[in-house]
Structures are given as structure tokens and as C-alpha cells.
mmCIF file with all atom_site columns, C-alpha atoms in Angstrom:
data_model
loop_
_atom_site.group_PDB
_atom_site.id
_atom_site.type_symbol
_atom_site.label_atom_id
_atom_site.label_alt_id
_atom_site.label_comp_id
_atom_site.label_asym_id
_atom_site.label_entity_id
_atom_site.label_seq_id
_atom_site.pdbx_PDB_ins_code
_atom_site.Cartn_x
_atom_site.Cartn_y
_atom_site.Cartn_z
_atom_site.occupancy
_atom_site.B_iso_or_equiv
_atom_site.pdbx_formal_charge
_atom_site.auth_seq_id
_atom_site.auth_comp_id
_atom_site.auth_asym_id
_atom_site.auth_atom_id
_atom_site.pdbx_PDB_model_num
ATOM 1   C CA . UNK P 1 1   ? 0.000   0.000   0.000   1.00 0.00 ? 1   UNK P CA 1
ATOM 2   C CA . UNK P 1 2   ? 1.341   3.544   -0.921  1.00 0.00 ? 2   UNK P CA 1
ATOM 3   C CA . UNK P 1 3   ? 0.919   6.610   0.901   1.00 0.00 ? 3   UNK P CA 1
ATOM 4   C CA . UNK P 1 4   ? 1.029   10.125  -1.140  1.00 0.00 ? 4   UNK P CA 1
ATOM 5   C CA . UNK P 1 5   ? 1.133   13.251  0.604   1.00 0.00 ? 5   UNK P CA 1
ATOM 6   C CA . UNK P 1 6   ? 1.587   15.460  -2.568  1.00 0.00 ? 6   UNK P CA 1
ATOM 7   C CA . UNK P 1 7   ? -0.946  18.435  -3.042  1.00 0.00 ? 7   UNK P CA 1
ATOM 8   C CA . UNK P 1 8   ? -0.730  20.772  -6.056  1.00 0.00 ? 8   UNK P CA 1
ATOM 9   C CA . UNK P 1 9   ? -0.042  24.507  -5.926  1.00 0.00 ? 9   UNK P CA 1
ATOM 10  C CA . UNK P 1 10  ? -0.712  25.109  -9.316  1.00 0.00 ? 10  UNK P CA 1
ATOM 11  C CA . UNK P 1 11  ? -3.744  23.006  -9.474  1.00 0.00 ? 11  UNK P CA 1
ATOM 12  C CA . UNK P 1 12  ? -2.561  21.112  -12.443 1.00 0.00 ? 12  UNK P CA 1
ATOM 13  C CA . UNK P 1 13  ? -0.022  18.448  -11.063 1.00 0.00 ? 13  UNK P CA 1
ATOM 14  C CA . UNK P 1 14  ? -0.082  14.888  -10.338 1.00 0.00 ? 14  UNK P CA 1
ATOM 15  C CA . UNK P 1 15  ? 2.149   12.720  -7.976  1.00 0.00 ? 15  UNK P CA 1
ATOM 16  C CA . UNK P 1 16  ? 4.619   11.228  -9.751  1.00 0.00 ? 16  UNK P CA 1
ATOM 17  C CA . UNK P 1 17  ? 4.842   8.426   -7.001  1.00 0.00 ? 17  UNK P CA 1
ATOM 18  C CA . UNK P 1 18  ? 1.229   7.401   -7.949  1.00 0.00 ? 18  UNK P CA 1
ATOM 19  C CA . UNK P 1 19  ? 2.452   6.721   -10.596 1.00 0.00 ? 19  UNK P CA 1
ATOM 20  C CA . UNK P 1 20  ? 5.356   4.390   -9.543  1.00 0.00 ? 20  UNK P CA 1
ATOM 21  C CA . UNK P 1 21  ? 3.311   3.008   -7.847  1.00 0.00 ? 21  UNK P CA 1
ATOM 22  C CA . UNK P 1 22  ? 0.641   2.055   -9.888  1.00 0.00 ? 22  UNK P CA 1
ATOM 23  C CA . UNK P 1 23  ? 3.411   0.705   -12.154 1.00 0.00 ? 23  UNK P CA 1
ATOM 24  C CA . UNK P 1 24  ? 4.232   -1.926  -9.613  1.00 0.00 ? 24  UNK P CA 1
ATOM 25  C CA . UNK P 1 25  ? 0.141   -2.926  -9.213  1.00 0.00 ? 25  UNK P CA 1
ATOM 26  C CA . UNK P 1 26  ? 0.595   -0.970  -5.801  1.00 0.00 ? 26  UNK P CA 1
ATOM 27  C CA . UNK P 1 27  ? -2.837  0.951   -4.583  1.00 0.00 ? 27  UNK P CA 1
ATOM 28  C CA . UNK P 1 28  ? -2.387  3.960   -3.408  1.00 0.00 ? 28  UNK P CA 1
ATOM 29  C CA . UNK P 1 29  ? -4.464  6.260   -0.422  1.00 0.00 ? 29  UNK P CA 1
ATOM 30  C CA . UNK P 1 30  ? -3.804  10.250  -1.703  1.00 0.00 ? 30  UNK P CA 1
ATOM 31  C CA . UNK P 1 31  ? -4.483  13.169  -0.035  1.00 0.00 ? 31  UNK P CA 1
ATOM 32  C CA . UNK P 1 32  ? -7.213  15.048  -1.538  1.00 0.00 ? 32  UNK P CA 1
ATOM 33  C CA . UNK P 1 33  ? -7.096  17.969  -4.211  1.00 0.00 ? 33  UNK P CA 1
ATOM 34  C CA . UNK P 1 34  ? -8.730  19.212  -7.247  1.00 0.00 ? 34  UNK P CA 1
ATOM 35  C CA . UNK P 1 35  ? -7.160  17.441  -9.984  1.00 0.00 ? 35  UNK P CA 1
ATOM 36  C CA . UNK P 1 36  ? -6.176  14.538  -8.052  1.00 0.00 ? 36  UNK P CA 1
ATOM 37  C CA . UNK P 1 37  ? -9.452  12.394  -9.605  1.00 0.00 ? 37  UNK P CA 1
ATOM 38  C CA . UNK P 1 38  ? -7.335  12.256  -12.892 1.00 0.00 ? 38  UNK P CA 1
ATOM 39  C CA . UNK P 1 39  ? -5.174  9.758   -11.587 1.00 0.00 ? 39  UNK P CA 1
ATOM 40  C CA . UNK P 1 40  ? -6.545  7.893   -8.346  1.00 0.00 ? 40  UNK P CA 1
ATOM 41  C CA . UNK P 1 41  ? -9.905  7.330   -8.635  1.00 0.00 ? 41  UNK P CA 1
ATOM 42  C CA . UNK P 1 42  ? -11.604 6.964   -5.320  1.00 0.00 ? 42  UNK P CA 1
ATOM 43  C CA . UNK P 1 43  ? -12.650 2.532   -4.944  1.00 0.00 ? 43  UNK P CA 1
ATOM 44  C CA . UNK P 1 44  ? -11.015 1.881   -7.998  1.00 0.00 ? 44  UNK P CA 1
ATOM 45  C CA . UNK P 1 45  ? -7.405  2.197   -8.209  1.00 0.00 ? 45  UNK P CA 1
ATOM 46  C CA . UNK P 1 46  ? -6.716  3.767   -4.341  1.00 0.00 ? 46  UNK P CA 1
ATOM 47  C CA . UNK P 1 47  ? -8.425  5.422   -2.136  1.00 0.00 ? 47  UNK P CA 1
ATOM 48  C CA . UNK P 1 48  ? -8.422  9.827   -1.365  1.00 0.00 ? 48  UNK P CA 1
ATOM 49  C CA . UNK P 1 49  ? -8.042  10.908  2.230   1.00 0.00 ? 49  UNK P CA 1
ATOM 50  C CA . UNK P 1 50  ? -8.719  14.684  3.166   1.00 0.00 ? 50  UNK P CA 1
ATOM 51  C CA . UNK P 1 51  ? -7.961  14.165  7.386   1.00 0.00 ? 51  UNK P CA 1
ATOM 52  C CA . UNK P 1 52  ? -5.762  11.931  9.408   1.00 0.00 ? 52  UNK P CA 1
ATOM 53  C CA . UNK P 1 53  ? -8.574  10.179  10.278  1.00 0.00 ? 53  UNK P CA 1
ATOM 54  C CA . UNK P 1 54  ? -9.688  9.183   7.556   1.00 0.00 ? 54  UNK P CA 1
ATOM 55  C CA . UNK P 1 55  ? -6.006  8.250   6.452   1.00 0.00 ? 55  UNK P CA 1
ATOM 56  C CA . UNK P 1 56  ? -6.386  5.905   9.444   1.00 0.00 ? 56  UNK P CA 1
ATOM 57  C CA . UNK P 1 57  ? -9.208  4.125   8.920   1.00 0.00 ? 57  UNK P CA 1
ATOM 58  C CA . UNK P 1 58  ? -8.355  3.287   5.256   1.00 0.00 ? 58  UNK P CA 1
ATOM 59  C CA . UNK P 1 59  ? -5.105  2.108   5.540   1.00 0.00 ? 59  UNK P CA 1
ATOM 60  C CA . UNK P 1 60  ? -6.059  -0.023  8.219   1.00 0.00 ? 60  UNK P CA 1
ATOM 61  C CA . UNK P 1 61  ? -9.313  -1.531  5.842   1.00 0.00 ? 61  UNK P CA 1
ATOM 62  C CA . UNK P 1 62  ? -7.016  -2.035  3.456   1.00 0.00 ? 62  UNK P CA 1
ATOM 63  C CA . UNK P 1 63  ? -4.104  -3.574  5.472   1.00 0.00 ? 63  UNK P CA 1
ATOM 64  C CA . UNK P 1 64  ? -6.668  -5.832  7.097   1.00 0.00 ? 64  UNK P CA 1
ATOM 65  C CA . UNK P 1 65  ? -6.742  -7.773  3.843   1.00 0.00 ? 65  UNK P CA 1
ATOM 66  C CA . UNK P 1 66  ? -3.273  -8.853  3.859   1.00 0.00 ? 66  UNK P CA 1
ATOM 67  C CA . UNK P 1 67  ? -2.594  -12.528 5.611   1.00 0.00 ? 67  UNK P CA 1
ATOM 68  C CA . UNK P 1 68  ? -0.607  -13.034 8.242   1.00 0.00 ? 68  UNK P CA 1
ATOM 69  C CA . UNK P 1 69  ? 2.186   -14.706 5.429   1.00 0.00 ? 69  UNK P CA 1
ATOM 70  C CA . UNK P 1 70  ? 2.226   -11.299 3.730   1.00 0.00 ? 70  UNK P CA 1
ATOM 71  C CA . UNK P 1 71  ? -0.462  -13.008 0.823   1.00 0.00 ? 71  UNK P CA 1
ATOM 72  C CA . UNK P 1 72  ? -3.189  -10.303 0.024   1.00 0.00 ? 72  UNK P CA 1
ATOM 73  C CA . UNK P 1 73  ? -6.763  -11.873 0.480   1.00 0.00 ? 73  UNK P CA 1
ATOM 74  C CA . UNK P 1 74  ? -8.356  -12.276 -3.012  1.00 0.00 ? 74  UNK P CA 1
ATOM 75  C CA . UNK P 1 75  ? -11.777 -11.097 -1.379  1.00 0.00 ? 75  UNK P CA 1
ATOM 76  C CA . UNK P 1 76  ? -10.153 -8.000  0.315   1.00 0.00 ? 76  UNK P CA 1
ATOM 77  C CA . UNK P 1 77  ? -10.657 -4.399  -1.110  1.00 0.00 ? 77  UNK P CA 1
ATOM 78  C CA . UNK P 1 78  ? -6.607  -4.231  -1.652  1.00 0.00 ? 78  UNK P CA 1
ATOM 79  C CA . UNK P 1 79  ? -6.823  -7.170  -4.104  1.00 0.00 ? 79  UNK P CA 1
ATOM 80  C CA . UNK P 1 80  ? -10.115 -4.820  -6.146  1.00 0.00 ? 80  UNK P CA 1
ATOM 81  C CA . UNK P 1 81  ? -7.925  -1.684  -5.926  1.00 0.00 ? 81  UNK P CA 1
ATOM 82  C CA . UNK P 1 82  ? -5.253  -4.105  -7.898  1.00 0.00 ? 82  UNK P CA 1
ATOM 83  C CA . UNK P 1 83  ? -7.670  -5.031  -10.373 1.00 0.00 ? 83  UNK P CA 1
ATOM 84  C CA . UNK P 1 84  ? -8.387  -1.834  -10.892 1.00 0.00 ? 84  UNK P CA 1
ATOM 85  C CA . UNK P 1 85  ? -4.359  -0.685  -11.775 1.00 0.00 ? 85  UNK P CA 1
ATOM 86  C CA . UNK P 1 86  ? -4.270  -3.738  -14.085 1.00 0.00 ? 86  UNK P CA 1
ATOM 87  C CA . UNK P 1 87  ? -7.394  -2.406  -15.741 1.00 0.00 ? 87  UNK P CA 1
ATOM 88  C CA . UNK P 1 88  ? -5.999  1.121   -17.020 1.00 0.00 ? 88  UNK P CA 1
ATOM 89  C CA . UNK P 1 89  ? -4.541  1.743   -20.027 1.00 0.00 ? 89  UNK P CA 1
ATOM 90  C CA . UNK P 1 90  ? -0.782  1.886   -20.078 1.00 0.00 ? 90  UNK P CA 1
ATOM 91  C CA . UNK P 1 91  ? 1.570   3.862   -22.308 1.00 0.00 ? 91  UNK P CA 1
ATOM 92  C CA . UNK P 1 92  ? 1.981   1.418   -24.929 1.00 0.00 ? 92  UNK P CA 1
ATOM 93  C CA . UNK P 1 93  ? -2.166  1.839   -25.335 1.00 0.00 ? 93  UNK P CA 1
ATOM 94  C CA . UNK P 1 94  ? -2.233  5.304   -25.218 1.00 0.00 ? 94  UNK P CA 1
ATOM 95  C CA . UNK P 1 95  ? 0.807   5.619   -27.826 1.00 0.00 ? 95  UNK P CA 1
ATOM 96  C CA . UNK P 1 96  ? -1.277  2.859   -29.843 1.00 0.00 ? 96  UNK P CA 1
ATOM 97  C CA . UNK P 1 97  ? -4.746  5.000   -29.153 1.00 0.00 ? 97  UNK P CA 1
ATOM 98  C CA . UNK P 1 98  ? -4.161  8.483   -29.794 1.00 0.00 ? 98  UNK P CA 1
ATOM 99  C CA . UNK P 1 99  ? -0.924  9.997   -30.535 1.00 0.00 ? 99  UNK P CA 1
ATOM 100 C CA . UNK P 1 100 ? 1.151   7.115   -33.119 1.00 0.00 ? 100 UNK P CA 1
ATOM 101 C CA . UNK P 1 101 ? -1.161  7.929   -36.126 1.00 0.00 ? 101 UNK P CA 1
ATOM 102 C CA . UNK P 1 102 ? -0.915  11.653  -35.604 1.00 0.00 ? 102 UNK P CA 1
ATOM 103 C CA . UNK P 1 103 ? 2.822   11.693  -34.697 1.00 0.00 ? 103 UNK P CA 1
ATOM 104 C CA . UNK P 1 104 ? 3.755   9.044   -37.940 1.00 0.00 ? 104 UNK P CA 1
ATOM 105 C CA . UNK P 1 105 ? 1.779   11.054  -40.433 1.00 0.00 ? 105 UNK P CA 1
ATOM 106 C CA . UNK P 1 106 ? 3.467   14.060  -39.600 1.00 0.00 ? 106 UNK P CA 1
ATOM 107 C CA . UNK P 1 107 ? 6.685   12.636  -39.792 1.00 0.00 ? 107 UNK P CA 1
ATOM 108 C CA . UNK P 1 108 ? 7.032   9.254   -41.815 1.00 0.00 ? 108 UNK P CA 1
ATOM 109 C CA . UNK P 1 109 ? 10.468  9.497   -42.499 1.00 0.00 ? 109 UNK P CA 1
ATOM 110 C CA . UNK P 1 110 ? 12.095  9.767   -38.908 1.00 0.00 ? 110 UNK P CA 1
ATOM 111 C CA . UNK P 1 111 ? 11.105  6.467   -37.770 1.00 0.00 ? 111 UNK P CA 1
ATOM 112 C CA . UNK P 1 112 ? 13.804  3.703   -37.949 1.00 0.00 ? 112 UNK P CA 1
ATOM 113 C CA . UNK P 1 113 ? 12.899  0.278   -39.079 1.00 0.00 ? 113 UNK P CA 1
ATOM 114 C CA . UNK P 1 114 ? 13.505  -2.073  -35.501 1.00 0.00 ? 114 UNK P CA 1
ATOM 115 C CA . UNK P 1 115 ? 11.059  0.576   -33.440 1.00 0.00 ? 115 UNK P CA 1
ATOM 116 C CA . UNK P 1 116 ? 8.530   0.555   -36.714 1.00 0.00 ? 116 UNK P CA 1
ATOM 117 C CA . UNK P 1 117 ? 8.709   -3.822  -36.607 1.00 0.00 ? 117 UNK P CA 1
ATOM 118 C CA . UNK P 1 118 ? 8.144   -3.998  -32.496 1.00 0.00 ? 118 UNK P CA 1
ATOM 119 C CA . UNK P 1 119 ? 4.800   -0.911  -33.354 1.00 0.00 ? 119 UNK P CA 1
ATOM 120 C CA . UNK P 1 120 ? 6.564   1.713   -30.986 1.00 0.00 ? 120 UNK P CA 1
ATOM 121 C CA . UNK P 1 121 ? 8.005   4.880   -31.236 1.00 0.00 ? 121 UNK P CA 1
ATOM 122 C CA . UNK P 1 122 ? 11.643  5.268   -31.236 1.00 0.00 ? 122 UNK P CA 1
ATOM 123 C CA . UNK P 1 123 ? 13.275  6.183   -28.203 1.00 0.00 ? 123 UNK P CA 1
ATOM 124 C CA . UNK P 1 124 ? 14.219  9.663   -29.819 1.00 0.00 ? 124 UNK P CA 1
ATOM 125 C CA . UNK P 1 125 ? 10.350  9.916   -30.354 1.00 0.00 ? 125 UNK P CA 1
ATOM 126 C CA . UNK P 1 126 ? 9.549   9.537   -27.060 1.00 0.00 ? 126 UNK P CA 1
ATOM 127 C CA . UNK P 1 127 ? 11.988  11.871  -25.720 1.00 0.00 ? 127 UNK P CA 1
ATOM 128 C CA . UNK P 1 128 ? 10.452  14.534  -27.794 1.00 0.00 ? 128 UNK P CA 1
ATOM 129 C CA . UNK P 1 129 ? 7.468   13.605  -26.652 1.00 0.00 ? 129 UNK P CA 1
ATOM 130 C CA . UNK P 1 130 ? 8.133   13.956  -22.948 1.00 0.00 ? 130 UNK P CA 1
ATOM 131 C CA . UNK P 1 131 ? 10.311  16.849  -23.377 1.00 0.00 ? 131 UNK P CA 1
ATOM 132 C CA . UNK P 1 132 ? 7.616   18.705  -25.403 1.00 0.00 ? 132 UNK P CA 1
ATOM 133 C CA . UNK P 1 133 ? 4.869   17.684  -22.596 1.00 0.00 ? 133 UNK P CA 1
ATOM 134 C CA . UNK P 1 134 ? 7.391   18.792  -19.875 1.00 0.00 ? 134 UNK P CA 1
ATOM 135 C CA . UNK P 1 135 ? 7.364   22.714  -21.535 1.00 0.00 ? 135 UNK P CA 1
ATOM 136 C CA . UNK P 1 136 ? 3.652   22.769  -21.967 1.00 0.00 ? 136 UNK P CA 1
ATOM 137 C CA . UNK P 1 137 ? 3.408   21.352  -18.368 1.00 0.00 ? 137 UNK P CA 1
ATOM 138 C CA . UNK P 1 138 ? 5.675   23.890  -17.170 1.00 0.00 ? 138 UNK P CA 1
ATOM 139 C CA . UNK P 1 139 ? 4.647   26.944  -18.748 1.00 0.00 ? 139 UNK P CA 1
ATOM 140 C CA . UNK P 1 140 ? 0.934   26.340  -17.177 1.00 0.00 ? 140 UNK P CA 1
ATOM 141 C CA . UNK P 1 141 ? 1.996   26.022  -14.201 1.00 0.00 ? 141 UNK P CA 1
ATOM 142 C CA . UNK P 1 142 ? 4.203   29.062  -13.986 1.00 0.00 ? 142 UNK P CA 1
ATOM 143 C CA . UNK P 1 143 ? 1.235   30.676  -15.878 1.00 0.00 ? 143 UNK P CA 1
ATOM 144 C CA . UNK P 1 144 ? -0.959  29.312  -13.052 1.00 0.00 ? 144 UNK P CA 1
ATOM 145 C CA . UNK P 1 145 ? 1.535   29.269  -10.220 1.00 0.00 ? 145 UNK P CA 1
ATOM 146 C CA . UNK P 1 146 ? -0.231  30.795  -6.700  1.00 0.00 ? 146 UNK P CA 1
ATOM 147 C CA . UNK P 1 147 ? 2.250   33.957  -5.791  1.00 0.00 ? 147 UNK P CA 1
ATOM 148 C CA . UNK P 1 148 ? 4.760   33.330  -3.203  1.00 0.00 ? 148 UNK P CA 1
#
């Protein structure tokens, strides 16, 4: 079970430990804020906290479902959160989904044979990608940034 304690300034932002996380089929209890139902949804994937309290009581729900060998219950709600990570869509889908077609039409030529054979971007490609994302990212949030 993960624990995230992030909150956003800007409004905008999203744990990149959730993330992690959720890479390793690891549910996740977040503190609550605004854009925070982007990533964990509450029952589903983790569970949103806005007290101590209520911290509390969910980890220990969801730590109740773990054996006393370390095995995670198949009935318990930590075994449905898991179901729920293995149920999103992962990079690969999302690549596959909604940006390949757009990104390969407007430039056939750039991608190399061995990434076109295995259906994935090259690795340049996704660099761009993320780099490009990162400058968008961070000019809205400097754009949206609370004053210090």
C-alpha cells in the first residue's frame, strides 16, 4: 500500500509516485485535491483521504486484507484496488490509441525500421514527446503558479 502526501499549488499536477506506484500494481491512499481524480480514482485504483482520520481508517481496511504470510486476500478491497491498476490503459495503449497515427503522419520518415517492426516509437520519439509535454506542463503552471 502507498501513501502520497503530494498536493498541487498550481492546481494542475499529479504525484509522480502514484504513478510508480501504480506501475508496480501498488494501490495507493492520496491526499485530496482538485485534480487529483485524474489519476486515483476513489474505490477503484486507491483510495483519497482529506484528514488523518480518515487516512487511518483506510489504511487499516485495506491492510486488514493482507494474511498473516504477507499473501493479500483475493476477497479484500486491496486485491479490487489491484484489479483496478491492471485495468488502465498503459503507455503502450495510449501511444497505440491516440498519438502514433498523428505523430507518424506528420513525420514518416524519422522512424527507424527495428522501433517501426516492435509498433513503438523510437526512443528519440519519445523523448520529444516527454520533453515537449514537460514545456507545456511547465509553462501552465508558472502561468498558473499561486504567488509566493
Amino acid at each position: 500500500l502507498g501513501i502520497s502526501l503530494h498536493t498541487s499549488t498550481s492546481g494542475i499536477d499529479l504525484p509522480m509516485k502514484v504513478l510508480d506506484y501504480f506501475g508496480c500494481e501498488v494501490p495507493v491512499c492520496a491526499i485530496r485535491f482538485d485534480c487529483l481524480g485524474e489519476l486515483v480514482v476513489d474505490g477503484v485504483n486507491g483510495r483519497i483521504f482529506a484528514t488523518a482520520d480518515e487516512l487511518s481508517k483506510q489504511m487499516l481496511a485495506l491492510l486488514g486484507s493482507v494474511g498473516e504470510n504477507g499473501s493479500i486476500r483475493p476477497e479484500g478491497e486491496l486485491e479490487k484496488l489491484r484489479e483496478g491498476i491492471r485495468g488502465m490503459t498503459r503507455w503502450r495503449e495510449n501511444w497505440d490509441d491516440h498519438a502514433k497515427e498523428i505523430i507518424l503522419n506528420a513525420c514518416p520518415s524519422a522512424i527507424d525500421g527495428q522501433a517501426e517492426h516492435r509498433g513503438e516509437p523510437p526512443i528519440w520519439l519519445k523523448a520529444l514527446v516527454f520533453t515537449a509535454s514537460f514545456v507545456i506542463f511547465y509553462s501552465l503552471t508558472k502561468k498558473f503558479a499561486l504567488p509566493k
